[in-house]
Amino acid sequence: MQAANPRRGYILGLSAYIIWGLFPLYFKAIADVPAVEIIIHRVLWSALFGALLLMVWKHPGWWRELRENPRRLAVLALSGTLIAANWLTYVWSVNNGRMLEASLGYYINPLVNVLLGMLILGERLRRLQWFAVGLATVGVAQQVWQVGSLPWVSLVLALTFGFYGLIRKQAPVKALPGLVVETWMLVPIALAWLLFNPTASSAQAAFWSTSEAWWLVAAGPITLVPLVCFNAAARHLPYTTLGFLQYLAPTLVLLQAVLLFGEHLSSTTLVAFMFIWAGLAVYSIDAWMSLRRRR
C-alpha cells in the first residue's frame, strides 16, 4: 500500500476543489448552449473519457462485484439520476445569474449530510452538530422571510448532492467506476434526447466546426480530472481534512459571482450567508474536537 504523503495530498486536494470552484468560468464559456444540452454532452463525454481512463487506471474486480450484486446497479442508476439533476441545476444557475444561490447550496451541503445521517441512517447528533444545523436553518428561514420564497437553487443543489452521497454509501463502488457506470446508464437517455431534438445546436453539422464544440467535448476530462485528484488526495489525507478543504469551492464561486459577474450580494443575502458560515464554523470545530478525542 502506498505510504501517505500529506504534501502531495494537500496539492491534489486543493487542485480538485480549485477546479470545482472555477467550473463557472467553463460554463460561462458555453453560456449560449442550453443547460440541458450541456448536461447531455457532459454525460456522453464523461462516459467516453471515463471508460478510456478505466483502461489505464485499473480497478481490479469492480465489474465482477457489480455483476454479482445487481442491486448496486439499481442504486447507481438512482444516484446517476440525482447527480445529473445536480449538474443541470448548477449549470442553469451559473448561466442565469444565480451563482450566489449555487454557492450557498454547497455551503449548506455538509450540514444537510449531517441531517440526513440522523433522519435516515439513525445517527445521533452531538450537541454542537444540532447547533450548527440550527444556525443553517435560521439562515434559510431568513431568506424565506426577506425574499418571500425558498432559495430553491441552493436547496436543490444541497439536497441532490446530499442524497447522492447517501445513496452511494449503499453501493460501495469506488468513485471512478461508480461515475462511469452512472454516466453510461444515462447515455441512452442522452442519445434519445439528441434524436428527438434535431434542432439542437449540437445536432447541426456546422456546430462541430466551432470552438463551442470543443468546449462541449472538454466536459468529459473537466468532469473527471478533479475526481481523480480528489480520490488520490483521499489516500494521503484524513477525510476530515478533505472536509475542511471542500469550503474552498463555494468560496471561489461566491467570489466570482460578485467580483467577475456582477451579481449583487444584498444585505439580506449576506445575513443568510453569515448564519450558514457560523453553522459551518461550529460544525468544523465539532469535527476537529471529535478527531482529537478519537486520537
PDB file of C-alpha atoms in Angstrom:
ATOM      1  CA  MET A   1       0.000   0.000   0.000  1.00  0.00           C
ATOM      2  CA  GLN A   2       1.296   3.491  -0.912  1.00  0.00           C
ATOM      3  CA  ALA A   3       2.630   5.476   2.064  1.00  0.00           C
ATOM      4  CA  ALA A   4       0.690   8.627   2.922  1.00  0.00           C
ATOM      5  CA  ASN A   5       2.265  11.833   1.629  1.00  0.00           C
ATOM      6  CA  PRO A   6       0.426  14.793   3.228  1.00  0.00           C
ATOM      7  CA  ARG A   7       2.147  17.377   0.991  1.00  0.00           C
ATOM      8  CA  ARG A   8       1.039  15.561  -2.152  1.00  0.00           C
ATOM      9  CA  GLY A   9      -2.407  15.100  -0.599  1.00  0.00           C
ATOM     10  CA  TYR A  10      -2.813  18.839   0.020  1.00  0.00           C
ATOM     11  CA  ILE A  11      -1.697  19.672  -3.544  1.00  0.00           C
ATOM     12  CA  LEU A  12      -4.119  17.148  -5.044  1.00  0.00           C
ATOM     13  CA  GLY A  13      -6.978  18.136  -2.731  1.00  0.00           C
ATOM     14  CA  LEU A  14      -6.500  21.856  -3.413  1.00  0.00           C
ATOM     15  CA  SER A  15      -6.325  21.110  -7.145  1.00  0.00           C
ATOM     16  CA  ALA A  16      -9.643  19.241  -7.045  1.00  0.00           C
ATOM     17  CA  TYR A  17     -11.525  21.927  -5.123  1.00  0.00           C
ATOM     18  CA  ILE A  18      -9.993  24.804  -7.105  1.00  0.00           C
ATOM     19  CA  ILE A  19     -11.083  23.154 -10.379  1.00  0.00           C
ATOM     20  CA  TRP A  20     -14.584  22.591  -8.971  1.00  0.00           C
ATOM     21  CA  GLY A  21     -14.641  26.177  -7.741  1.00  0.00           C
ATOM     22  CA  LEU A  22     -13.661  27.504 -11.190  1.00  0.00           C
ATOM     23  CA  PHE A  23     -16.336  25.492 -13.041  1.00  0.00           C
ATOM     24  CA  PRO A  24     -18.435  28.665 -13.582  1.00  0.00           C
ATOM     25  CA  LEU A  25     -15.740  30.022 -15.922  1.00  0.00           C
ATOM     26  CA  TYR A  26     -16.144  26.910 -18.060  1.00  0.00           C
ATOM     27  CA  PHE A  27     -19.938  27.058 -18.125  1.00  0.00           C
ATOM     28  CA  LYS A  28     -19.886  30.791 -18.904  1.00  0.00           C
ATOM     29  CA  ALA A  29     -17.729  29.980 -21.961  1.00  0.00           C
ATOM     30  CA  ILE A  30     -20.599  27.890 -23.370  1.00  0.00           C
ATOM     31  CA  ALA A  31     -23.436  30.018 -21.999  1.00  0.00           C
ATOM     32  CA  ASP A  32     -25.107  30.133 -25.442  1.00  0.00           C
ATOM     33  CA  VAL A  33     -25.732  26.364 -25.270  1.00  0.00           C
ATOM     34  CA  PRO A  34     -28.882  25.498 -23.251  1.00  0.00           C
ATOM     35  CA  ALA A  35     -28.208  23.944 -19.824  1.00  0.00           C
ATOM     36  CA  VAL A  36     -29.971  20.674 -20.755  1.00  0.00           C
ATOM     37  CA  GLU A  37     -27.829  20.284 -23.859  1.00  0.00           C
ATOM     38  CA  ILE A  38     -24.657  20.936 -21.843  1.00  0.00           C
ATOM     39  CA  ILE A  39     -25.621  18.149 -19.435  1.00  0.00           C
ATOM     40  CA  ILE A  40     -26.413  15.788 -22.314  1.00  0.00           C
ATOM     41  CA  HIS A  41     -22.864  16.245 -23.603  1.00  0.00           C
ATOM     42  CA  ARG A  42     -21.385  16.122 -20.116  1.00  0.00           C
ATOM     43  CA  VAL A  43     -22.958  12.672 -19.742  1.00  0.00           C
ATOM     44  CA  LEU A  44     -21.780  11.465 -23.161  1.00  0.00           C
ATOM     45  CA  TRP A  45     -18.196  12.718 -22.972  1.00  0.00           C
ATOM     46  CA  SER A  46     -17.788  11.748 -19.295  1.00  0.00           C
ATOM     47  CA  ALA A  47     -18.924   8.229 -20.180  1.00  0.00           C
ATOM     48  CA  LEU A  48     -16.433   8.015 -23.061  1.00  0.00           C
ATOM     49  CA  PHE A  49     -13.424   9.531 -21.290  1.00  0.00           C
ATOM     50  CA  GLY A  50     -14.261   7.645 -18.083  1.00  0.00           C
ATOM     51  CA  ALA A  51     -14.244   4.319 -19.912  1.00  0.00           C
ATOM     52  CA  LEU A  52     -10.874   5.202 -21.504  1.00  0.00           C
ATOM     53  CA  LEU A  53      -9.481   6.227 -18.111  1.00  0.00           C
ATOM     54  CA  LEU A  54     -10.612   2.938 -16.568  1.00  0.00           C
ATOM     55  CA  MET A  55      -8.493   1.106 -19.140  1.00  0.00           C
ATOM     56  CA  VAL A  56      -5.426   2.963 -17.840  1.00  0.00           C
ATOM     57  CA  TRP A  57      -6.266   3.398 -14.137  1.00  0.00           C
ATOM     58  CA  LYS A  58      -7.115  -0.169 -13.224  1.00  0.00           C
ATOM     59  CA  HIS A  59      -9.691  -1.025 -10.561  1.00  0.00           C
ATOM     60  CA  PRO A  60      -9.466  -4.833 -10.433  1.00  0.00           C
ATOM     61  CA  GLY A  61     -12.701  -6.718  -9.842  1.00  0.00           C
ATOM     62  CA  TRP A  62     -15.127  -3.777  -9.937  1.00  0.00           C
ATOM     63  CA  TRP A  63     -17.234  -5.144 -12.795  1.00  0.00           C
ATOM     64  CA  ARG A  64     -17.385  -8.647 -11.310  1.00  0.00           C
ATOM     65  CA  GLU A  65     -18.581  -7.198  -7.999  1.00  0.00           C
ATOM     66  CA  LEU A  66     -21.358  -5.307  -9.802  1.00  0.00           C
ATOM     67  CA  ARG A  67     -22.441  -8.422 -11.729  1.00  0.00           C
ATOM     68  CA  GLU A  68     -22.638 -10.380  -8.503  1.00  0.00           C
ATOM     69  CA  ASN A  69     -24.623  -7.592  -6.793  1.00  0.00           C
ATOM     70  CA  PRO A  70     -27.250  -6.403  -9.310  1.00  0.00           C
ATOM     71  CA  ARG A  71     -28.880  -4.290  -6.582  1.00  0.00           C
ATOM     72  CA  ARG A  72     -25.856  -1.997  -6.779  1.00  0.00           C
ATOM     73  CA  LEU A  73     -26.636  -1.305 -10.454  1.00  0.00           C
ATOM     74  CA  ALA A  74     -30.122  -0.123  -9.469  1.00  0.00           C
ATOM     75  CA  VAL A  75     -28.601   2.077  -6.764  1.00  0.00           C
ATOM     76  CA  LEU A  76     -26.132   3.556  -9.288  1.00  0.00           C
ATOM     77  CA  ALA A  77     -28.994   4.254 -11.710  1.00  0.00           C
ATOM     78  CA  LEU A  78     -30.711   6.284  -8.978  1.00  0.00           C
ATOM     79  CA  SER A  79     -27.516   8.072  -7.919  1.00  0.00           C
ATOM     80  CA  GLY A  80     -26.770   8.856 -11.586  1.00  0.00           C
ATOM     81  CA  THR A  81     -30.189  10.494 -11.922  1.00  0.00           C
ATOM     82  CA  LEU A  82     -29.507  12.600  -8.824  1.00  0.00           C
ATOM     83  CA  ILE A  83     -26.073  13.746  -9.988  1.00  0.00           C
ATOM     84  CA  ALA A  84     -27.499  14.655 -13.411  1.00  0.00           C
ATOM     85  CA  ALA A  85     -30.191  16.752 -11.682  1.00  0.00           C
ATOM     86  CA  ASN A  86     -27.461  18.385  -9.596  1.00  0.00           C
ATOM     87  CA  TRP A  87     -25.374  19.156 -12.690  1.00  0.00           C
ATOM     88  CA  LEU A  88     -28.380  20.581 -14.532  1.00  0.00           C
ATOM     89  CA  THR A  89     -29.367  22.871 -11.648  1.00  0.00           C
ATOM     90  CA  TYR A  90     -25.794  24.060 -11.231  1.00  0.00           C
ATOM     91  CA  VAL A  91     -25.261  24.846 -14.926  1.00  0.00           C
ATOM     92  CA  TRP A  92     -28.635  26.610 -15.117  1.00  0.00           C
ATOM     93  CA  SER A  93     -27.846  28.712 -12.030  1.00  0.00           C
ATOM     94  CA  VAL A  94     -24.416  29.752 -13.359  1.00  0.00           C
ATOM     95  CA  ASN A  95     -25.763  30.780 -16.753  1.00  0.00           C
ATOM     96  CA  ASN A  96     -28.815  32.565 -15.313  1.00  0.00           C
ATOM     97  CA  GLY A  97     -27.129  34.847 -12.805  1.00  0.00           C
ATOM     98  CA  ARG A  98     -27.832  32.665  -9.744  1.00  0.00           C
ATOM     99  CA  MET A  99     -24.260  31.801  -8.758  1.00  0.00           C
ATOM    100  CA  LEU A 100     -24.699  33.181  -5.236  1.00  0.00           C
ATOM    101  CA  GLU A 101     -27.526  30.706  -4.654  1.00  0.00           C
ATOM    102  CA  ALA A 102     -25.345  27.914  -6.051  1.00  0.00           C
ATOM    103  CA  SER A 103     -22.556  28.881  -3.675  1.00  0.00           C
ATOM    104  CA  LEU A 104     -24.997  28.927  -0.745  1.00  0.00           C
ATOM    105  CA  GLY A 105     -26.175  25.434  -1.706  1.00  0.00           C
ATOM    106  CA  TYR A 106     -22.704  23.935  -1.410  1.00  0.00           C
ATOM    107  CA  TYR A 107     -22.117  25.708   1.898  1.00  0.00           C
ATOM    108  CA  ILE A 108     -25.341  24.128   3.186  1.00  0.00           C
ATOM    109  CA  ASN A 109     -24.447  20.657   1.857  1.00  0.00           C
ATOM    110  CA  PRO A 110     -22.220  19.432   4.763  1.00  0.00           C
ATOM    111  CA  LEU A 111     -24.980  20.308   7.239  1.00  0.00           C
ATOM    112  CA  VAL A 112     -27.579  18.567   5.050  1.00  0.00           C
ATOM    113  CA  ASN A 113     -25.352  15.477   5.183  1.00  0.00           C
ATOM    114  CA  VAL A 114     -25.389  15.598   8.993  1.00  0.00           C
ATOM    115  CA  LEU A 115     -29.194  15.916   8.991  1.00  0.00           C
ATOM    116  CA  LEU A 116     -29.661  13.038   6.509  1.00  0.00           C
ATOM    117  CA  GLY A 117     -27.395  10.876   8.640  1.00  0.00           C
ATOM    118  CA  MET A 118     -29.707  11.471  11.599  1.00  0.00           C
ATOM    119  CA  LEU A 119     -33.047  11.111   9.774  1.00  0.00           C
ATOM    120  CA  ILE A 120     -32.220   8.167   7.502  1.00  0.00           C
ATOM    121  CA  LEU A 121     -29.192   6.354   8.949  1.00  0.00           C
ATOM    122  CA  GLY A 122     -30.274   6.769  12.574  1.00  0.00           C
ATOM    123  CA  GLU A 123     -27.073   8.574  13.555  1.00  0.00           C
ATOM    124  CA  ARG A 124     -27.191  10.603  16.752  1.00  0.00           C
ATOM    125  CA  LEU A 125     -26.226  14.260  16.504  1.00  0.00           C
ATOM    126  CA  ARG A 126     -23.881  15.753  19.031  1.00  0.00           C
ATOM    127  CA  ARG A 127     -24.890  18.983  20.756  1.00  0.00           C
ATOM    128  CA  LEU A 128     -22.662  21.178  18.557  1.00  0.00           C
ATOM    129  CA  GLN A 129     -23.974  19.468  15.410  1.00  0.00           C
ATOM    130  CA  TRP A 130     -27.534  20.336  16.450  1.00  0.00           C
ATOM    131  CA  PHE A 131     -26.425  23.932  16.971  1.00  0.00           C
ATOM    132  CA  ALA A 132     -24.734  24.021  13.530  1.00  0.00           C
ATOM    133  CA  VAL A 133     -27.847  22.658  11.775  1.00  0.00           C
ATOM    134  CA  GLY A 134     -29.972  25.170  13.702  1.00  0.00           C
ATOM    135  CA  LEU A 135     -27.836  28.095  12.524  1.00  0.00           C
ATOM    136  CA  ALA A 136     -28.126  26.944   8.899  1.00  0.00           C
ATOM    137  CA  THR A 137     -31.894  26.594   9.289  1.00  0.00           C
ATOM    138  CA  VAL A 138     -32.101  30.155  10.602  1.00  0.00           C
ATOM    139  CA  GLY A 139     -30.122  31.340   7.558  1.00  0.00           C
ATOM    140  CA  VAL A 140     -32.520  29.641   5.114  1.00  0.00           C
ATOM    141  CA  ALA A 141     -35.562  30.852   7.091  1.00  0.00           C
ATOM    142  CA  GLN A 142     -34.205  34.410   7.000  1.00  0.00           C
ATOM    143  CA  GLN A 143     -34.005  34.198   3.192  1.00  0.00           C
ATOM    144  CA  VAL A 144     -37.592  32.960   3.008  1.00  0.00           C
ATOM    145  CA  TRP A 145     -38.795  35.767   5.280  1.00  0.00           C
ATOM    146  CA  GLN A 146     -36.912  38.558   3.498  1.00  0.00           C
ATOM    147  CA  VAL A 147     -37.254  37.392  -0.124  1.00  0.00           C
ATOM    148  CA  GLY A 148     -40.645  35.738   0.264  1.00  0.00           C
ATOM    149  CA  SER A 149     -39.636  32.476  -1.403  1.00  0.00           C
ATOM    150  CA  LEU A 150     -37.402  29.491  -0.760  1.00  0.00           C
ATOM    151  CA  PRO A 151     -33.835  29.693  -2.133  1.00  0.00           C
ATOM    152  CA  TRP A 152     -34.746  26.692  -4.281  1.00  0.00           C
ATOM    153  CA  VAL A 153     -31.483  26.577  -6.259  1.00  0.00           C
ATOM    154  CA  SER A 154     -29.488  26.300  -3.013  1.00  0.00           C
ATOM    155  CA  LEU A 155     -31.799  23.653  -1.561  1.00  0.00           C
ATOM    156  CA  VAL A 156     -31.950  21.561  -4.763  1.00  0.00           C
ATOM    157  CA  LEU A 157     -28.128  21.551  -5.037  1.00  0.00           C
ATOM    158  CA  ALA A 158     -27.648  20.710  -1.351  1.00  0.00           C
ATOM    159  CA  LEU A 159     -30.338  18.004  -1.280  1.00  0.00           C
ATOM    160  CA  THR A 160     -29.475  16.306  -4.585  1.00  0.00           C
ATOM    161  CA  PHE A 161     -25.799  16.123  -3.667  1.00  0.00           C
ATOM    162  CA  GLY A 162     -26.617  15.105  -0.094  1.00  0.00           C
ATOM    163  CA  PHE A 163     -28.890  12.269  -1.218  1.00  0.00           C
ATOM    164  CA  TYR A 164     -26.347  11.338  -3.910  1.00  0.00           C
ATOM    165  CA  GLY A 165     -23.688  10.766  -1.260  1.00  0.00           C
ATOM    166  CA  LEU A 166     -26.146   8.920   0.956  1.00  0.00           C
ATOM    167  CA  ILE A 167     -27.211   6.585  -1.857  1.00  0.00           C
ATOM    168  CA  ARG A 168     -23.629   5.926  -2.930  1.00  0.00           C
ATOM    169  CA  LYS A 169     -22.994   4.697   0.624  1.00  0.00           C
ATOM    170  CA  GLN A 170     -25.461   1.910  -0.170  1.00  0.00           C
ATOM    171  CA  ALA A 171     -23.381   0.843  -3.209  1.00  0.00           C
ATOM    172  CA  PRO A 172     -19.742   0.566  -2.099  1.00  0.00           C
ATOM    173  CA  VAL A 173     -18.236   1.110  -5.555  1.00  0.00           C
ATOM    174  CA  LYS A 174     -15.077   3.168  -5.991  1.00  0.00           C
ATOM    175  CA  ALA A 175     -15.561   6.710  -7.263  1.00  0.00           C
ATOM    176  CA  LEU A 176     -14.312   6.350 -10.858  1.00  0.00           C
ATOM    177  CA  PRO A 177     -16.006   3.035 -11.716  1.00  0.00           C
ATOM    178  CA  GLY A 178     -19.138   4.328  -9.999  1.00  0.00           C
ATOM    179  CA  LEU A 179     -19.163   7.543 -12.047  1.00  0.00           C
ATOM    180  CA  VAL A 180     -18.512   5.609 -15.275  1.00  0.00           C
ATOM    181  CA  VAL A 181     -21.425   3.243 -14.593  1.00  0.00           C
ATOM    182  CA  GLU A 182     -23.694   6.154 -13.604  1.00  0.00           C
ATOM    183  CA  THR A 183     -22.928   8.063 -16.791  1.00  0.00           C
ATOM    184  CA  TRP A 184     -23.185   5.019 -19.079  1.00  0.00           C
ATOM    185  CA  MET A 185     -26.621   4.244 -17.648  1.00  0.00           C
ATOM    186  CA  LEU A 186     -27.645   7.792 -18.637  1.00  0.00           C
ATOM    187  CA  VAL A 187     -26.190   7.500 -22.164  1.00  0.00           C
ATOM    188  CA  PRO A 188     -29.393   6.017 -23.723  1.00  0.00           C
ATOM    189  CA  ILE A 189     -31.399   8.969 -22.342  1.00  0.00           C
ATOM    190  CA  ALA A 190     -28.801  11.424 -23.673  1.00  0.00           C
ATOM    191  CA  LEU A 191     -28.811   9.845 -27.138  1.00  0.00           C
ATOM    192  CA  ALA A 192     -32.633   9.766 -27.166  1.00  0.00           C
ATOM    193  CA  TRP A 193     -32.696  13.481 -26.308  1.00  0.00           C
ATOM    194  CA  LEU A 194     -30.408  14.266 -29.256  1.00  0.00           C
ATOM    195  CA  LEU A 195     -32.523  12.056 -31.539  1.00  0.00           C
ATOM    196  CA  PHE A 196     -35.776  13.784 -30.596  1.00  0.00           C
ATOM    197  CA  ASN A 197     -34.262  17.290 -30.696  1.00  0.00           C
ATOM    198  CA  PRO A 198     -32.871  17.562 -34.230  1.00  0.00           C
ATOM    199  CA  THR A 199     -32.879  21.381 -33.996  1.00  0.00           C
ATOM    200  CA  ALA A 200     -30.450  21.376 -31.052  1.00  0.00           C
ATOM    201  CA  SER A 201     -27.235  23.309 -31.640  1.00  0.00           C
ATOM    202  CA  SER A 202     -25.009  20.253 -31.350  1.00  0.00           C
ATOM    203  CA  ALA A 203     -27.227  18.299 -33.783  1.00  0.00           C
ATOM    204  CA  GLN A 204     -26.161  20.647 -36.619  1.00  0.00           C
ATOM    205  CA  ALA A 205     -23.095  19.663 -38.646  1.00  0.00           C
ATOM    206  CA  ALA A 206     -21.874  23.282 -38.743  1.00  0.00           C
ATOM    207  CA  PHE A 207     -21.733  23.402 -34.939  1.00  0.00           C
ATOM    208  CA  TRP A 208     -18.804  20.964 -34.851  1.00  0.00           C
ATOM    209  CA  SER A 209     -16.547  23.422 -36.649  1.00  0.00           C
ATOM    210  CA  THR A 210     -16.966  25.998 -33.850  1.00  0.00           C
ATOM    211  CA  SER A 211     -14.965  26.490 -30.658  1.00  0.00           C
ATOM    212  CA  GLU A 212     -18.089  25.711 -28.576  1.00  0.00           C
ATOM    213  CA  ALA A 213     -17.994  22.135 -29.903  1.00  0.00           C
ATOM    214  CA  TRP A 214     -14.547  21.631 -28.383  1.00  0.00           C
ATOM    215  CA  TRP A 215     -15.734  23.167 -25.113  1.00  0.00           C
ATOM    216  CA  LEU A 216     -18.522  20.560 -25.006  1.00  0.00           C
ATOM    217  CA  VAL A 217     -16.058  17.721 -25.684  1.00  0.00           C
ATOM    218  CA  ALA A 218     -13.922  19.075 -22.846  1.00  0.00           C
ATOM    219  CA  ALA A 219     -16.810  18.373 -20.441  1.00  0.00           C
ATOM    220  CA  GLY A 220     -15.523  14.780 -20.149  1.00  0.00           C
ATOM    221  CA  PRO A 221     -11.985  15.455 -18.890  1.00  0.00           C
ATOM    222  CA  ILE A 222     -13.125  18.547 -16.956  1.00  0.00           C
ATOM    223  CA  THR A 223     -15.541  16.314 -15.011  1.00  0.00           C
ATOM    224  CA  LEU A 224     -13.017  13.521 -14.460  1.00  0.00           C
ATOM    225  CA  VAL A 225      -9.766  15.377 -13.629  1.00  0.00           C
ATOM    226  CA  PRO A 226     -10.908  16.845 -10.269  1.00  0.00           C
ATOM    227  CA  LEU A 227     -12.469  13.497  -9.358  1.00  0.00           C
ATOM    228  CA  VAL A 228      -9.142  11.744  -9.960  1.00  0.00           C
ATOM    229  CA  CYS A 229      -7.320  14.425  -7.929  1.00  0.00           C
ATOM    230  CA  PHE A 230      -9.846  14.099  -5.099  1.00  0.00           C
ATOM    231  CA  ASN A 231      -9.554  10.315  -4.907  1.00  0.00           C
ATOM    232  CA  ALA A 232      -5.755  10.481  -4.979  1.00  0.00           C
ATOM    233  CA  ALA A 233      -5.834  13.128  -2.218  1.00  0.00           C
ATOM    234  CA  ALA A 234      -8.099  10.902  -0.106  1.00  0.00           C
ATOM    235  CA  ARG A 235      -5.304   8.310   0.010  1.00  0.00           C
ATOM    236  CA  HIS A 236      -2.891  10.815   1.560  1.00  0.00           C
ATOM    237  CA  LEU A 237      -5.076  12.969   3.832  1.00  0.00           C
ATOM    238  CA  PRO A 238      -7.560  12.289   6.639  1.00  0.00           C
ATOM    239  CA  TYR A 239     -11.125  12.586   5.369  1.00  0.00           C
ATOM    240  CA  THR A 240     -11.770  15.308   7.955  1.00  0.00           C
ATOM    241  CA  THR A 241      -9.055  17.433   6.334  1.00  0.00           C
ATOM    242  CA  LEU A 242     -10.689  16.964   2.942  1.00  0.00           C
ATOM    243  CA  GLY A 243     -13.961  18.040   4.563  1.00  0.00           C
ATOM    244  CA  PHE A 244     -12.402  21.369   5.539  1.00  0.00           C
ATOM    245  CA  LEU A 245     -10.954  21.876   2.040  1.00  0.00           C
ATOM    246  CA  GLN A 246     -14.426  21.490   0.497  1.00  0.00           C
ATOM    247  CA  TYR A 247     -15.351  25.038   1.583  1.00  0.00           C
ATOM    248  CA  LEU A 248     -12.827  26.351  -0.967  1.00  0.00           C
ATOM    249  CA  ALA A 249     -15.072  25.555  -3.968  1.00  0.00           C
ATOM    250  CA  PRO A 250     -18.208  27.502  -2.913  1.00  0.00           C
ATOM    251  CA  THR A 251     -15.985  30.370  -1.719  1.00  0.00           C
ATOM    252  CA  LEU A 252     -14.453  30.639  -5.205  1.00  0.00           C
ATOM    253  CA  VAL A 253     -17.938  30.529  -6.747  1.00  0.00           C
ATOM    254  CA  LEU A 254     -19.061  33.307  -4.392  1.00  0.00           C
ATOM    255  CA  LEU A 255     -16.064  35.497  -5.252  1.00  0.00           C
ATOM    256  CA  GLN A 256     -16.558  35.008  -8.992  1.00  0.00           C
ATOM    257  CA  ALA A 257     -20.265  35.808  -8.708  1.00  0.00           C
ATOM    258  CA  VAL A 258     -19.602  39.148  -7.005  1.00  0.00           C
ATOM    259  CA  LEU A 259     -16.247  40.228  -8.471  1.00  0.00           C
ATOM    260  CA  LEU A 260     -16.375  38.868 -12.041  1.00  0.00           C
ATOM    261  CA  PHE A 261     -20.016  38.528 -12.998  1.00  0.00           C
ATOM    262  CA  GLY A 262     -21.548  41.432 -11.103  1.00  0.00           C
ATOM    263  CA  GLU A 263     -24.113  39.565  -9.011  1.00  0.00           C
ATOM    264  CA  HIS A 264     -25.406  41.750  -6.186  1.00  0.00           C
ATOM    265  CA  LEU A 265     -24.749  40.471  -2.673  1.00  0.00           C
ATOM    266  CA  SER A 266     -27.594  42.176  -0.817  1.00  0.00           C
ATOM    267  CA  SER A 267     -27.542  42.721   2.926  1.00  0.00           C
ATOM    268  CA  THR A 268     -30.306  40.129   3.428  1.00  0.00           C
ATOM    269  CA  THR A 269     -28.381  37.503   1.429  1.00  0.00           C
ATOM    270  CA  LEU A 270     -25.224  38.353   3.362  1.00  0.00           C
ATOM    271  CA  VAL A 271     -27.063  37.781   6.659  1.00  0.00           C
ATOM    272  CA  ALA A 272     -28.167  34.339   5.408  1.00  0.00           C
ATOM    273  CA  PHE A 273     -24.566  33.548   4.397  1.00  0.00           C
ATOM    274  CA  MET A 274     -23.333  34.648   7.828  1.00  0.00           C
ATOM    275  CA  PHE A 275     -25.684  32.216   9.579  1.00  0.00           C
ATOM    276  CA  ILE A 276     -24.550  29.414   7.215  1.00  0.00           C
ATOM    277  CA  TRP A 277     -20.870  30.307   7.770  1.00  0.00           C
ATOM    278  CA  ALA A 278     -21.424  30.340  11.534  1.00  0.00           C
ATOM    279  CA  GLY A 279     -23.038  26.900  11.276  1.00  0.00           C
ATOM    280  CA  LEU A 280     -20.067  25.625   9.251  1.00  0.00           C
ATOM    281  CA  ALA A 281     -17.638  27.066  11.824  1.00  0.00           C
ATOM    282  CA  VAL A 282     -19.445  25.239  14.637  1.00  0.00           C
ATOM    283  CA  TYR A 283     -19.588  22.055  12.517  1.00  0.00           C
ATOM    284  CA  SER A 284     -15.825  22.308  11.804  1.00  0.00           C
ATOM    285  CA  ILE A 285     -14.978  22.851  15.479  1.00  0.00           C
ATOM    286  CA  ASP A 286     -17.077  19.814  16.415  1.00  0.00           C
ATOM    287  CA  ALA A 287     -15.362  17.677  13.738  1.00  0.00           C
ATOM    288  CA  TRP A 288     -11.928  18.801  14.960  1.00  0.00           C
ATOM    289  CA  MET A 289     -12.779  18.076  18.610  1.00  0.00           C
ATOM    290  CA  SER A 290     -14.183  14.663  17.649  1.00  0.00           C
ATOM    291  CA  LEU A 291     -10.989  13.823  15.736  1.00  0.00           C
ATOM    292  CA  ARG A 292      -8.841  14.832  18.710  1.00  0.00           C
ATOM    293  CA  ARG A 293     -10.918  12.644  21.060  1.00  0.00           C
ATOM    294  CA  ARG A 294     -10.525   9.629  18.741  1.00  0.00           C
ATOM    295  CA  ARG A 295      -6.766  10.156  18.659  1.00  0.00           C
TER     296      ARG A 295
END
